[in-house]
Amino acid sequence: MDLPTLAENLAIPDGYRTEIIEGSLVVSPTPSYRHARIIRSIERLLDRNGPEGLESLQWVTVEIPQDEDRFVPDLSVLPTAVVDGDAWDGPDWLRSADDLELAVEVVSRSSVRYDWEAKTAGYARAAVPYYLVVDPLKCEIALFSDPVEGVYRTVERAVPGAAVRLGEPFGFEVEAAALLQ
């Protein structure tokens, strides 16, 4: 049985989610309340400042088409047409990471390596324009951008008191303190 089929048919306990990362099946606990609050803060920023035609969604599965890894970003920002499934012939719960405008991950103790390494590489391979990592453990945020040939060429980091800037089509700053309070 292949990994995508196994992941779709795996019986996992309540409170866990399944991803395929670097060709391995990963089952992890669902987020804490602090984690959820960070994501909600980012959603509010996007609601106030984000461009028309994009939607922010939690708990959606995206496939890295270059290697068939499947990630479940804490927050995915996709064009509305992609969310609606226009020109998509795959399952309704899956979309291609190629279509992401922004992926957001909030680091937890169980996700450090995945969020900082494996997912950074995967989102870069899929040429996701922006990847925002919020790390409450390090008390910093990092914005990866400008993916070229599977590698992000730019990384901006910020600690409370500083911010990173999401370029077009977003065009606004994300203050570290607002997310790491």
mmCIF file of C-alpha atoms in Angstrom:
data_model
loop_
_atom_site.group_PDB
_atom_site.id
_atom_site.type_symbol
_atom_site.label_atom_id
_atom_site.label_comp_id
_atom_site.label_asym_id
_atom_site.label_seq_id
_atom_site.Cartn_x
_atom_site.Cartn_y
_atom_site.Cartn_z
ATOM 1 C CA MET A 1 0.000 0.000 0.000
ATOM 2 C CA ASP A 2 1.371 3.464 -0.861
ATOM 3 C CA LEU A 3 1.712 6.189 1.797
ATOM 4 C CA PRO A 4 -1.140 8.421 0.586
ATOM 5 C CA THR A 5 -3.556 5.475 0.650
ATOM 6 C CA LEU A 6 -2.256 4.366 4.045
ATOM 7 C CA ALA A 7 -2.607 7.908 5.450
ATOM 8 C CA GLU A 8 -6.185 8.140 4.167
ATOM 9 C CA ASN A 9 -7.153 4.820 5.785
ATOM 10 C CA LEU A 10 -5.161 4.978 9.016
ATOM 11 C CA ALA A 11 -7.202 4.844 12.216
ATOM 12 C CA ILE A 12 -5.639 7.472 14.479
ATOM 13 C CA PRO A 13 -6.731 8.491 17.968
ATOM 14 C CA ASP A 14 -8.807 11.606 18.523
ATOM 15 C CA GLY A 15 -6.664 14.704 18.855
ATOM 16 C CA TYR A 16 -4.043 13.657 16.264
ATOM 17 C CA ARG A 17 -3.389 14.463 12.604
ATOM 18 C CA THR A 18 -1.510 12.670 9.828
ATOM 19 C CA GLU A 19 1.026 14.142 7.374
ATOM 20 C CA ILE A 20 3.556 12.739 4.903
ATOM 21 C CA ILE A 21 6.918 14.466 5.380
ATOM 22 C CA GLU A 22 10.093 13.461 3.549
ATOM 23 C CA GLY A 23 8.434 10.219 2.507
ATOM 24 C CA SER A 24 7.492 9.228 6.073
ATOM 25 C CA LEU A 25 4.079 9.062 7.685
ATOM 26 C CA VAL A 26 3.965 11.460 10.658
ATOM 27 C CA VAL A 27 1.191 11.417 13.254
ATOM 28 C CA SER A 28 1.225 14.355 15.658
ATOM 29 C CA PRO A 29 -0.991 15.798 18.393
ATOM 30 C CA THR A 30 -3.331 18.647 17.612
ATOM 31 C CA PRO A 31 -2.247 22.130 18.709
ATOM 32 C CA SER A 32 -2.396 23.780 22.128
ATOM 33 C CA TYR A 33 -4.560 26.788 22.919
ATOM 34 C CA ARG A 34 -1.518 29.093 22.667
ATOM 35 C CA HIS A 35 -0.854 27.656 19.230
ATOM 36 C CA ALA A 36 -4.482 28.233 18.214
ATOM 37 C CA ARG A 37 -4.352 31.810 19.518
ATOM 38 C CA ILE A 38 -1.268 32.545 17.376
ATOM 39 C CA ILE A 39 -3.006 31.218 14.284
ATOM 40 C CA ARG A 40 -6.106 33.256 15.064
ATOM 41 C CA SER A 41 -3.953 36.403 15.398
ATOM 42 C CA ILE A 42 -2.477 35.776 11.947
ATOM 43 C CA GLU A 43 -5.951 35.182 10.518
ATOM 44 C CA ARG A 44 -7.068 38.547 11.923
ATOM 45 C CA LEU A 45 -4.063 40.265 10.340
ATOM 46 C CA LEU A 46 -4.924 38.673 7.008
ATOM 47 C CA ASP A 47 -8.605 39.586 7.372
ATOM 48 C CA ARG A 48 -7.700 43.252 7.988
ATOM 49 C CA ASN A 49 -4.814 43.591 5.548
ATOM 50 C CA GLY A 50 -4.925 40.717 3.073
ATOM 51 C CA PRO A 51 -5.783 41.140 -0.568
ATOM 52 C CA GLU A 52 -9.121 40.220 -2.134
ATOM 53 C CA GLY A 53 -9.325 36.832 -3.767
ATOM 54 C CA LEU A 54 -7.293 34.934 -1.160
ATOM 55 C CA GLU A 55 -8.607 32.746 1.655
ATOM 56 C CA SER A 56 -6.945 31.685 4.912
ATOM 57 C CA LEU A 57 -7.745 28.128 5.951
ATOM 58 C CA GLN A 58 -6.659 25.904 8.809
ATOM 59 C CA TRP A 59 -6.259 22.146 8.666
ATOM 60 C CA VAL A 60 -6.126 21.643 4.919
ATOM 61 C CA THR A 61 -3.815 19.144 3.295
ATOM 62 C CA VAL A 62 -1.448 20.285 0.567
ATOM 63 C CA GLU A 63 0.685 18.007 -1.557
ATOM 64 C CA ILE A 64 4.221 18.842 -2.585
ATOM 65 C CA PRO A 65 3.928 17.615 -6.187
ATOM 66 C CA GLN A 66 7.678 17.282 -6.665
ATOM 67 C CA ASP A 67 7.852 14.346 -4.218
ATOM 68 C CA GLU A 68 4.286 13.591 -3.036
ATOM 69 C CA ASP A 69 4.897 14.724 0.555
ATOM 70 C CA ARG A 70 1.667 15.941 2.136
ATOM 71 C CA PHE A 71 1.686 18.702 4.730
ATOM 72 C CA VAL A 72 -1.113 20.084 6.873
ATOM 73 C CA PRO A 73 -0.009 23.700 7.436
ATOM 74 C CA ASP A 74 -1.311 25.411 10.528
ATOM 75 C CA LEU A 75 -2.591 28.076 8.140
ATOM 76 C CA SER A 76 -2.774 28.035 4.340
ATOM 77 C CA VAL A 77 -3.475 31.066 2.191
ATOM 78 C CA LEU A 78 -4.813 30.123 -1.227
ATOM 79 C CA PRO A 79 -6.662 31.819 -4.075
ATOM 80 C CA THR A 80 -10.430 31.468 -3.710
ATOM 81 C CA ALA A 81 -10.628 29.696 -7.090
ATOM 82 C CA VAL A 82 -8.235 27.028 -5.790
ATOM 83 C CA VAL A 83 -10.258 26.629 -2.584
ATOM 84 C CA ASP A 84 -13.380 26.256 -4.746
ATOM 85 C CA GLY A 85 -11.631 23.489 -6.692
ATOM 86 C CA ASP A 86 -11.550 25.226 -10.065
ATOM 87 C CA ALA A 87 -9.452 23.103 -12.473
ATOM 88 C CA TRP A 88 -8.802 20.578 -9.676
ATOM 89 C CA ASP A 89 -9.532 16.934 -10.343
ATOM 90 C CA GLY A 90 -8.163 15.498 -7.087
ATOM 91 C CA PRO A 91 -9.976 14.792 -3.819
ATOM 92 C CA ASP A 92 -11.850 17.682 -2.188
ATOM 93 C CA TRP A 93 -9.672 17.629 0.956
ATOM 94 C CA LEU A 94 -6.374 17.952 -0.976
ATOM 95 C CA ARG A 95 -4.782 20.760 -2.995
ATOM 96 C CA SER A 96 -1.362 21.299 -4.543
ATOM 97 C CA ALA A 97 1.180 23.294 -2.536
ATOM 98 C CA ASP A 98 2.065 24.940 -5.863
ATOM 99 C CA ASP A 99 -1.078 27.036 -5.351
ATOM 100 C CA LEU A 100 -0.221 28.361 -1.876
ATOM 101 C CA GLU A 101 0.526 32.056 -1.532
ATOM 102 C CA LEU A 102 1.536 31.684 2.125
ATOM 103 C CA ALA A 103 2.057 28.740 4.468
ATOM 104 C CA VAL A 104 2.239 29.288 8.238
ATOM 105 C CA GLU A 105 3.568 26.867 10.838
ATOM 106 C CA VAL A 106 3.670 27.398 14.602
ATOM 107 C CA VAL A 107 6.496 25.411 16.158
ATOM 108 C CA SER A 108 5.816 23.030 19.029
ATOM 109 C CA ARG A 109 8.201 20.665 20.803
ATOM 110 C CA SER A 110 7.083 17.806 18.562
ATOM 111 C CA SER A 111 7.418 19.778 15.310
ATOM 112 C CA VAL A 112 10.742 21.655 15.608
ATOM 113 C CA ARG A 113 12.686 19.697 12.976
ATOM 114 C CA TYR A 114 9.738 19.384 10.630
ATOM 115 C CA ASP A 115 8.782 23.076 10.738
ATOM 116 C CA TRP A 116 12.323 24.486 10.528
ATOM 117 C CA GLU A 117 13.854 21.953 8.132
ATOM 118 C CA ALA A 118 11.619 19.505 6.265
ATOM 119 C CA LYS A 119 8.703 21.862 5.657
ATOM 120 C CA THR A 120 10.992 24.759 4.769
ATOM 121 C CA ALA A 121 12.567 22.572 2.084
ATOM 122 C CA GLY A 122 9.196 21.215 0.908
ATOM 123 C CA TYR A 123 7.531 24.603 0.591
ATOM 124 C CA ALA A 124 10.596 25.914 -1.264
ATOM 125 C CA ARG A 125 10.463 22.946 -3.698
ATOM 126 C CA ALA A 126 6.823 23.818 -4.374
ATOM 127 C CA ALA A 127 7.844 27.483 -4.860
ATOM 128 C CA VAL A 128 5.455 28.741 -2.162
ATOM 129 C CA PRO A 129 6.174 32.515 -2.227
ATOM 130 C CA TYR A 130 6.058 32.979 1.568
ATOM 131 C CA TYR A 131 6.551 30.604 4.477
ATOM 132 C CA LEU A 132 6.092 32.077 7.963
ATOM 133 C CA VAL A 133 7.426 30.161 10.972
ATOM 134 C CA VAL A 134 6.294 31.304 14.410
ATOM 135 C CA ASP A 135 8.480 29.759 17.104
ATOM 136 C CA PRO A 136 7.294 30.388 20.671
ATOM 137 C CA LEU A 137 10.113 28.142 21.946
ATOM 138 C CA LYS A 138 12.795 30.463 20.496
ATOM 139 C CA CYS A 139 10.596 33.545 20.886
ATOM 140 C CA GLU A 140 11.068 34.518 17.238
ATOM 141 C CA ILE A 141 9.348 34.502 13.872
ATOM 142 C CA ALA A 142 10.965 33.866 10.502
ATOM 143 C CA LEU A 143 9.684 34.691 7.036
ATOM 144 C CA PHE A 144 11.132 32.666 4.167
ATOM 145 C CA SER A 145 10.632 34.107 0.682
ATOM 146 C CA ASP A 146 11.951 34.244 -2.870
ATOM 147 C CA PRO A 147 12.122 30.500 -3.619
ATOM 148 C CA VAL A 148 14.451 29.673 -6.510
ATOM 149 C CA GLU A 149 15.196 26.126 -7.645
ATOM 150 C CA GLY A 150 13.857 24.626 -4.430
ATOM 151 C CA VAL A 151 15.622 26.948 -1.969
ATOM 152 C CA TYR A 152 14.437 30.096 -0.218
ATOM 153 C CA ARG A 153 16.913 32.878 -0.970
ATOM 154 C CA THR A 154 15.615 35.296 1.662
ATOM 155 C CA VAL A 155 14.970 34.774 5.371
ATOM 156 C CA GLU A 156 13.864 37.614 7.661
ATOM 157 C CA ARG A 157 13.793 36.983 11.402
ATOM 158 C CA ALA A 158 12.166 39.024 14.126
ATOM 159 C CA VAL A 159 11.919 38.898 17.905
ATOM 160 C CA PRO A 160 9.423 40.910 19.989
ATOM 161 C CA GLY A 161 9.971 44.574 19.168
ATOM 162 C CA ALA A 162 10.662 43.832 15.485
ATOM 163 C CA ALA A 163 8.639 42.709 12.466
ATOM 164 C CA VAL A 164 8.916 40.919 9.137
ATOM 165 C CA ARG A 165 7.299 42.242 5.962
ATOM 166 C CA LEU A 166 5.069 40.158 3.730
ATOM 167 C CA GLY A 167 5.558 41.456 0.190
ATOM 168 C CA GLU A 168 3.008 41.503 -2.613
ATOM 169 C CA PRO A 169 0.223 40.561 -2.845
ATOM 170 C CA PHE A 170 0.039 41.096 0.933
ATOM 171 C CA GLY A 171 2.041 44.259 1.569
ATOM 172 C CA PHE A 172 2.007 44.464 5.373
ATOM 173 C CA GLU A 173 4.214 43.788 8.393
ATOM 174 C CA VAL A 174 3.839 41.008 10.916
ATOM 175 C CA GLU A 175 5.032 42.083 14.361
ATOM 176 C CA ALA A 176 6.657 39.341 16.408
ATOM 177 C CA ALA A 177 5.322 40.670 19.713
ATOM 178 C CA ALA A 178 1.719 40.403 18.505
ATOM 179 C CA LEU A 179 2.195 36.662 17.935
ATOM 180 C CA LEU A 180 4.538 35.740 20.786
ATOM 181 C CA GLN A 181 2.811 37.487 23.711
#
